Amino acid sequence: MNEQIKTMRPNTVYVSSILKEKFPHAAEELFSVLRKHKVTVKELNNTKDIWCRDYMPVQNSMGELIQFKYNPSYLRGKTEWEESRSDVREVCSSNGITPIFSNLNIDGGNVILCEDKAVLTDRIFLENPGYDKNRLISELEGLLKAKVIIIPAIKTDVTGHADGMVRFVDKDTLLGNDLNVEYKYIRDGINKACSENGLNYINVPFFEQKSNKNHPMNAIGIYVNYLEVDNLIVLPKFNVDGNRDEETIGLFKKIFPNRIIETIDYNEVALEGGLLNCSTWTIHEQIIQ
């Protein structure tokens, strides 16, 4: 594997053009921080929702863009849900993106990738019922050029995505929601995955904001769904009672002593069920040119 390519961090951020239309305050907060640090930002046209991480390609360790099928179970069953699903071929074509297409049905938000390792939840088996599990993992490893590590999905999360649970610090270290206050099946599953794959795990605070009928899937409290691009980490702050934000910011500065840590108020997006990683697509542009 090309050592230079595999260690390159994403340097470009894409967002759906819908983001600034639906959430102007949150979009401006994000764009302001990215402008401050001279990060290249581009808009994606012909998308149907803001969650571009899920329907855009995944860039593997060799720089290849892998476009998975985007037909998640949680968008089936109601016309309004199905009509909100972006056509990945149309989005790629209209934005000048030429990926490798795969028939595997996998959301980008369920792929956490670092060099030659990738973490996904076991939701991939539900979304690909026609595949033998071993065959599915083997095909996925071939596409991602990475060892696939499976963790249990959160049963109450309709998406089953990994990016609300864990992220890589480096190829040997994960950070994620504090296992001391997690469900036992999550704690046991993640501890098992880490033990079997030689991964260290750093607990990060998280909390659950009570949902209401207007926002039944809010993501407030999930700090690990941050944006990472180049040397910058943009962390959500939730402005809740107490010093949870300050404690988490301090922890991230210890975890990433050589990175720039910025925070933004992204709550208007969080109320809709996602955060910074969900609503951005990050790639290393030079690799694919």
CSV table of C-alpha atoms in Angstrom, one decimal:
chain,number,residue,atom,x,y,z
A,1,MET,CA,0.0,0.0,0.0
A,2,ASN,CA,1.3,3.5,-0.8
A,3,GLU,CA,2.4,4.9,2.5
A,4,GLN,CA,2.1,8.5,1.4
A,5,ILE,CA,-1.5,8.2,0.3
A,6,LYS,CA,-2.8,6.2,3.1
A,7,THR,CA,-1.7,8.7,5.8
A,8,MET,CA,-3.1,11.7,4.0
A,9,ARG,CA,-6.0,13.4,5.8
A,10,PRO,CA,-9.1,14.8,3.9
A,11,ASN,CA,-8.4,18.4,2.8
A,12,THR,CA,-11.7,19.3,1.2
A,13,VAL,CA,-15.2,19.6,2.7
A,14,TYR,CA,-18.4,19.2,0.6
A,15,VAL,CA,-21.9,20.0,1.8
A,16,SER,CA,-25.3,19.7,0.2
A,17,SER,CA,-26.5,23.0,-1.3
A,18,ILE,CA,-29.6,22.4,0.8
A,19,LEU,CA,-27.7,23.0,4.1
A,20,LYS,CA,-27.5,26.8,3.9
A,21,GLU,CA,-31.2,27.0,2.7
A,22,LYS,CA,-32.6,25.0,5.6
A,23,PHE,CA,-30.2,25.9,8.3
A,24,PRO,CA,-28.6,29.3,7.5
A,25,HIS,CA,-27.3,29.9,11.1
A,26,ALA,CA,-25.6,26.5,11.4
A,27,ALA,CA,-24.2,26.7,7.9
A,28,GLU,CA,-22.7,30.1,8.4
A,29,GLU,CA,-21.1,29.0,11.7
A,30,LEU,CA,-19.5,26.1,9.9
A,31,PHE,CA,-18.4,28.1,6.8
A,32,SER,CA,-17.0,30.8,9.0
A,33,VAL,CA,-14.7,28.3,10.8
A,34,LEU,CA,-13.7,26.7,7.6
A,35,ARG,CA,-12.9,30.0,6.0
A,36,LYS,CA,-10.8,31.0,9.0
A,37,HIS,CA,-8.6,28.0,8.5
A,38,LYS,CA,-8.6,28.2,4.7
A,39,VAL,CA,-10.3,24.9,4.2
A,40,THR,CA,-11.7,24.3,0.7
A,41,VAL,CA,-15.5,24.1,0.8
A,42,LYS,CA,-17.6,23.0,-2.1
A,43,GLU,CA,-21.4,22.5,-2.5
A,44,LEU,CA,-23.1,19.4,-3.9
A,45,ASN,CA,-25.9,20.0,-6.4
A,46,ASN,CA,-29.0,17.7,-7.0
A,47,THR,CA,-29.1,16.3,-3.5
A,48,LYS,CA,-32.4,15.8,-1.7
A,49,ASP,CA,-31.3,16.2,1.9
A,50,ILE,CA,-28.3,17.5,3.9
A,51,TRP,CA,-26.9,14.2,5.1
A,52,CYS,CA,-24.3,13.9,2.3
A,53,ARG,CA,-22.0,11.7,4.3
A,54,ASP,CA,-24.4,8.8,3.8
A,55,TYR,CA,-25.0,9.0,0.1
A,56,MET,CA,-21.6,10.1,-1.2
A,57,PRO,CA,-18.7,7.8,-1.9
A,58,VAL,CA,-16.3,6.5,0.7
A,59,GLN,CA,-12.6,7.3,-0.1
A,60,ASN,CA,-10.5,4.3,0.7
A,61,SER,CA,-6.9,4.2,1.8
A,62,MET,CA,-5.7,4.2,-1.8
A,63,GLY,CA,-7.7,7.3,-2.6
A,64,GLU,CA,-10.3,5.5,-4.6
A,65,LEU,CA,-13.9,6.7,-4.3
A,66,ILE,CA,-16.3,3.8,-3.6
A,67,GLN,CA,-19.9,4.5,-4.2
A,68,PHE,CA,-22.2,2.1,-2.4
A,69,LYS,CA,-25.8,1.6,-3.1
A,70,TYR,CA,-27.9,4.0,-1.1
A,71,ASN,CA,-31.2,2.4,-0.1
A,72,PRO,CA,-31.3,2.3,3.7
A,73,SER,CA,-34.2,0.5,5.4
A,74,TYR,CA,-35.1,3.6,7.5
A,75,LEU,CA,-36.0,5.5,4.3
A,76,ARG,CA,-38.5,2.8,3.1
A,77,GLY,CA,-42.2,2.5,3.8
A,78,LYS,CA,-43.3,6.1,3.4
A,79,THR,CA,-43.5,8.1,0.2
A,80,GLU,CA,-42.0,11.2,1.8
A,81,TRP,CA,-39.0,9.2,3.1
A,82,GLU,CA,-38.4,7.5,-0.2
A,83,GLU,CA,-38.6,10.7,-2.1
A,84,SER,CA,-36.0,12.2,0.2
A,85,ARG,CA,-33.4,9.6,-0.9
A,86,SER,CA,-30.8,11.1,-3.2
A,87,ASP,CA,-30.0,9.3,-6.5
A,88,VAL,CA,-26.3,8.6,-6.0
A,89,ARG,CA,-25.5,8.2,-9.7
A,90,GLU,CA,-27.3,11.5,-10.5
A,91,VAL,CA,-25.4,13.3,-7.7
A,92,CYS,CA,-22.0,12.0,-8.8
A,93,SER,CA,-22.6,12.7,-12.4
A,94,SER,CA,-23.9,16.3,-11.9
A,95,ASN,CA,-21.0,17.1,-9.6
A,96,GLY,CA,-18.2,15.7,-11.8
A,97,ILE,CA,-17.4,12.7,-9.5
A,98,THR,CA,-16.4,9.4,-11.0
A,99,PRO,CA,-16.4,6.7,-8.4
A,100,ILE,CA,-16.2,2.9,-8.4
A,101,PHE,CA,-19.8,1.7,-8.0
A,102,SER,CA,-20.7,-1.2,-5.7
A,103,ASN,CA,-23.9,-3.2,-5.2
A,104,LEU,CA,-23.4,-3.3,-1.5
A,105,ASN,CA,-26.1,-1.3,0.4
A,106,ILE,CA,-24.1,0.7,2.9
A,107,ASP,CA,-24.4,4.3,4.2
A,108,GLY,CA,-21.2,6.3,4.3
A,109,GLY,CA,-22.1,7.3,7.9
A,110,ASN,CA,-21.6,3.7,8.9
A,111,VAL,CA,-18.0,3.6,7.6
A,112,ILE,CA,-15.3,4.9,10.0
A,113,LEU,CA,-12.0,4.5,8.1
A,114,CYS,CA,-8.3,5.0,9.1
A,115,GLU,CA,-5.5,3.7,6.9
A,116,ASP,CA,-6.0,-0.1,6.8
A,117,LYS,CA,-8.8,-0.4,9.3
A,118,ALA,CA,-12.5,0.3,9.0
A,119,VAL,CA,-15.2,0.2,11.7
A,120,LEU,CA,-18.8,-0.5,10.7
A,121,THR,CA,-21.8,-1.6,12.8
A,122,ASP,CA,-23.6,-4.9,12.2
A,123,ARG,CA,-26.4,-3.0,10.5
A,124,ILE,CA,-24.6,-3.9,7.3
A,125,PHE,CA,-25.9,-7.4,7.6
A,126,LEU,CA,-29.6,-6.3,7.9
A,127,GLU,CA,-29.2,-4.0,4.9
A,128,ASN,CA,-27.6,-6.7,2.7
A,129,PRO,CA,-29.8,-9.8,3.5
A,130,GLY,CA,-28.8,-11.6,0.3
A,131,TYR,CA,-25.2,-11.8,1.3
A,132,ASP,CA,-23.5,-14.4,3.4
A,133,LYS,CA,-21.8,-12.5,6.2
A,134,ASN,CA,-18.3,-13.7,5.4
A,135,ARG,CA,-18.7,-12.9,1.7
A,136,LEU,CA,-20.0,-9.5,2.6
A,137,ILE,CA,-17.1,-8.6,4.8
A,138,SER,CA,-14.6,-10.0,2.2
A,139,GLU,CA,-16.1,-7.9,-0.6
A,140,LEU,CA,-16.1,-4.9,1.6
A,141,GLU,CA,-12.5,-5.3,2.7
A,142,GLY,CA,-11.5,-5.6,-1.0
A,143,LEU,CA,-13.3,-2.3,-1.8
A,144,LEU,CA,-12.1,-0.4,1.2
A,145,LYS,CA,-8.6,-1.9,1.2
A,146,ALA,CA,-8.9,-2.2,4.9
A,147,LYS,CA,-9.6,-4.7,7.7
A,148,VAL,CA,-13.3,-4.6,8.6
A,149,ILE,CA,-14.1,-4.4,12.3
A,150,ILE,CA,-17.7,-5.0,13.2
A,151,ILE,CA,-19.4,-3.4,16.3
A,152,PRO,CA,-23.0,-3.7,17.4
A,153,ALA,CA,-25.4,-1.0,16.2
A,154,ILE,CA,-27.4,0.9,18.8
A,155,LYS,CA,-30.8,-0.7,18.7
A,156,THR,CA,-32.7,2.6,19.3
A,157,ASP,CA,-30.8,4.3,16.5
A,158,VAL,CA,-32.9,3.9,13.3
A,159,THR,CA,-29.8,4.5,11.1
A,160,GLY,CA,-27.5,2.1,12.9
A,161,HIS,CA,-24.5,4.2,12.0
A,162,ALA,CA,-21.0,4.0,13.5
A,163,ASP,CA,-20.3,7.7,13.3
A,164,GLY,CA,-22.5,8.4,16.3
A,165,MET,CA,-20.6,5.9,18.3
A,166,VAL,CA,-16.8,5.9,17.5
A,167,ARG,CA,-14.1,7.6,15.6
A,168,PHE,CA,-10.4,6.9,15.0
A,169,VAL,CA,-7.7,8.9,16.7
A,170,ASP,CA,-5.1,6.9,14.8
A,171,LYS,CA,-5.1,3.4,13.3
A,172,ASP,CA,-4.5,1.9,16.8
A,173,THR,CA,-6.9,4.1,18.9
A,174,LEU,CA,-10.6,4.7,18.9
A,175,LEU,CA,-12.5,7.3,20.8
A,176,GLY,CA,-16.2,6.9,21.4
A,177,ASN,CA,-19.2,7.4,23.7
A,178,ASP,CA,-18.3,6.6,27.3
A,179,LEU,CA,-18.7,2.9,27.7
A,180,ASN,CA,-19.2,3.2,31.4
A,181,VAL,CA,-22.7,4.5,30.8
A,182,GLU,CA,-23.4,2.6,27.6
A,183,TYR,CA,-25.8,-0.3,27.2
A,184,LYS,CA,-24.1,-3.6,28.2
A,185,TYR,CA,-24.4,-5.1,24.7
A,186,ILE,CA,-22.6,-2.0,23.2
A,187,ARG,CA,-19.9,-2.1,25.9
A,188,ASP,CA,-19.3,-5.8,25.5
A,189,GLY,CA,-19.3,-5.6,21.7
A,190,ILE,CA,-16.9,-2.7,21.4
A,191,ASN,CA,-14.6,-4.1,24.1
A,192,LYS,CA,-14.5,-7.4,22.2
A,193,ALA,CA,-13.8,-5.7,18.9
A,194,CYS,CA,-11.0,-3.6,20.4
A,195,SER,CA,-9.4,-6.6,22.1
A,196,GLU,CA,-9.5,-8.8,19.0
A,197,ASN,CA,-8.0,-6.0,16.8
A,198,GLY,CA,-5.4,-4.5,19.2
A,199,LEU,CA,-7.3,-1.2,19.5
A,200,ASN,CA,-7.1,1.2,22.5
A,201,TYR,CA,-10.4,3.0,23.4
A,202,ILE,CA,-10.8,6.5,24.9
A,203,ASN,CA,-14.1,7.3,26.6
A,204,VAL,CA,-15.7,10.6,25.5
A,205,PRO,CA,-18.7,12.1,27.4
A,206,PHE,CA,-22.1,12.0,25.8
A,207,PHE,CA,-25.6,12.5,27.0
A,208,GLU,CA,-29.1,12.0,25.6
A,209,GLN,CA,-31.4,15.0,25.2
A,210,LYS,CA,-35.1,14.1,25.6
A,211,SER,CA,-36.8,13.9,22.3
A,212,ASN,CA,-40.2,15.4,21.5
A,213,LYS,CA,-42.8,14.9,18.8
A,214,ASN,CA,-41.2,17.7,16.6
A,215,HIS,CA,-37.7,16.3,16.9
A,216,PRO,CA,-38.0,12.5,17.6
A,217,MET,CA,-34.4,11.7,16.5
A,218,ASN,CA,-32.3,14.6,17.8
A,219,ALA,CA,-28.5,14.1,18.1
A,220,ILE,CA,-27.8,16.6,20.8
A,221,GLY,CA,-25.2,15.2,23.2
A,222,ILE,CA,-23.1,13.2,20.7
A,223,TYR,CA,-19.8,14.9,20.6
A,224,VAL,CA,-18.1,12.1,18.6
A,225,ASN,CA,-20.0,13.2,15.4
A,226,TYR,CA,-17.5,16.0,14.7
A,227,LEU,CA,-15.9,17.2,11.5
A,228,GLU,CA,-12.3,16.3,10.8
A,229,VAL,CA,-10.5,17.9,7.9
A,230,ASP,CA,-6.7,18.4,7.5
A,231,ASN,CA,-5.4,19.6,10.8
A,232,LEU,CA,-8.7,20.9,12.0
A,233,ILE,CA,-11.4,19.3,14.2
A,234,VAL,CA,-14.7,21.1,14.4
A,235,LEU,CA,-16.6,19.9,17.5
A,236,PRO,CA,-20.2,20.5,18.3
A,237,LYS,CA,-21.1,22.4,21.5
A,238,PHE,CA,-24.5,21.9,22.9
A,239,ASN,CA,-24.8,24.8,25.4
A,240,VAL,CA,-26.4,22.7,28.1
A,241,ASP,CA,-26.4,23.3,31.8
A,242,GLY,CA,-23.2,22.5,33.6
A,243,ASN,CA,-19.7,22.3,32.1
A,244,ARG,CA,-20.1,19.3,29.7
A,245,ASP,CA,-19.0,21.3,26.7
A,246,GLU,CA,-15.9,22.7,28.5
A,247,GLU,CA,-14.9,19.2,29.8
A,248,THR,CA,-15.2,17.7,26.4
A,249,ILE,CA,-13.3,20.4,24.7
A,250,GLY,CA,-10.5,20.0,27.2
A,251,LEU,CA,-10.5,16.3,26.7
A,252,PHE,CA,-10.2,16.7,22.9
A,253,LYS,CA,-7.3,19.0,23.3
A,254,LYS,CA,-5.5,16.3,25.3
A,255,ILE,CA,-6.4,13.6,22.8
A,256,PHE,CA,-5.3,15.7,19.8
A,257,PRO,CA,-2.5,18.0,21.2
A,258,ASN,CA,-1.2,18.8,17.7
A,259,ARG,CA,-4.6,19.6,16.1
A,260,ILE,CA,-6.7,22.7,16.0
A,261,ILE,CA,-9.9,22.3,17.9
A,262,GLU,CA,-12.8,24.7,17.1
A,263,THR,CA,-16.4,24.5,18.3
A,264,ILE,CA,-19.7,25.7,16.8
A,265,ASP,CA,-23.3,25.7,17.8
A,266,TYR,CA,-24.9,23.2,15.4
A,267,ASN,CA,-28.0,22.5,17.5
A,268,GLU,CA,-30.5,23.4,14.8
A,269,VAL,CA,-29.1,20.6,12.7
A,270,ALA,CA,-28.7,18.2,15.6
A,271,LEU,CA,-32.4,18.5,16.3
A,272,GLU,CA,-33.0,16.8,13.0
A,273,GLY,CA,-31.0,13.7,14.0
A,274,GLY,CA,-27.4,14.4,12.8
A,275,LEU,CA,-24.4,16.5,13.3
A,276,LEU,CA,-21.2,17.6,11.7
A,277,ASN,CA,-19.9,14.3,10.3
A,278,CYS,CA,-23.3,13.5,9.0
A,279,SER,CA,-23.8,16.7,7.1
A,280,THR,CA,-20.3,16.9,5.5
A,281,TRP,CA,-18.4,14.8,2.9
A,282,THR,CA,-14.7,15.0,3.3
A,283,ILE,CA,-12.1,13.7,0.8
A,284,HIS,CA,-8.5,14.4,-0.2
A,285,GLU,CA,-8.9,16.0,-3.6
A,286,GLN,CA,-5.3,15.6,-4.8
A,287,ILE,CA,-5.5,11.8,-4.6
A,288,ILE,CA,-8.3,11.6,-7.1
A,289,GLN,CA,-7.1,14.1,-9.6
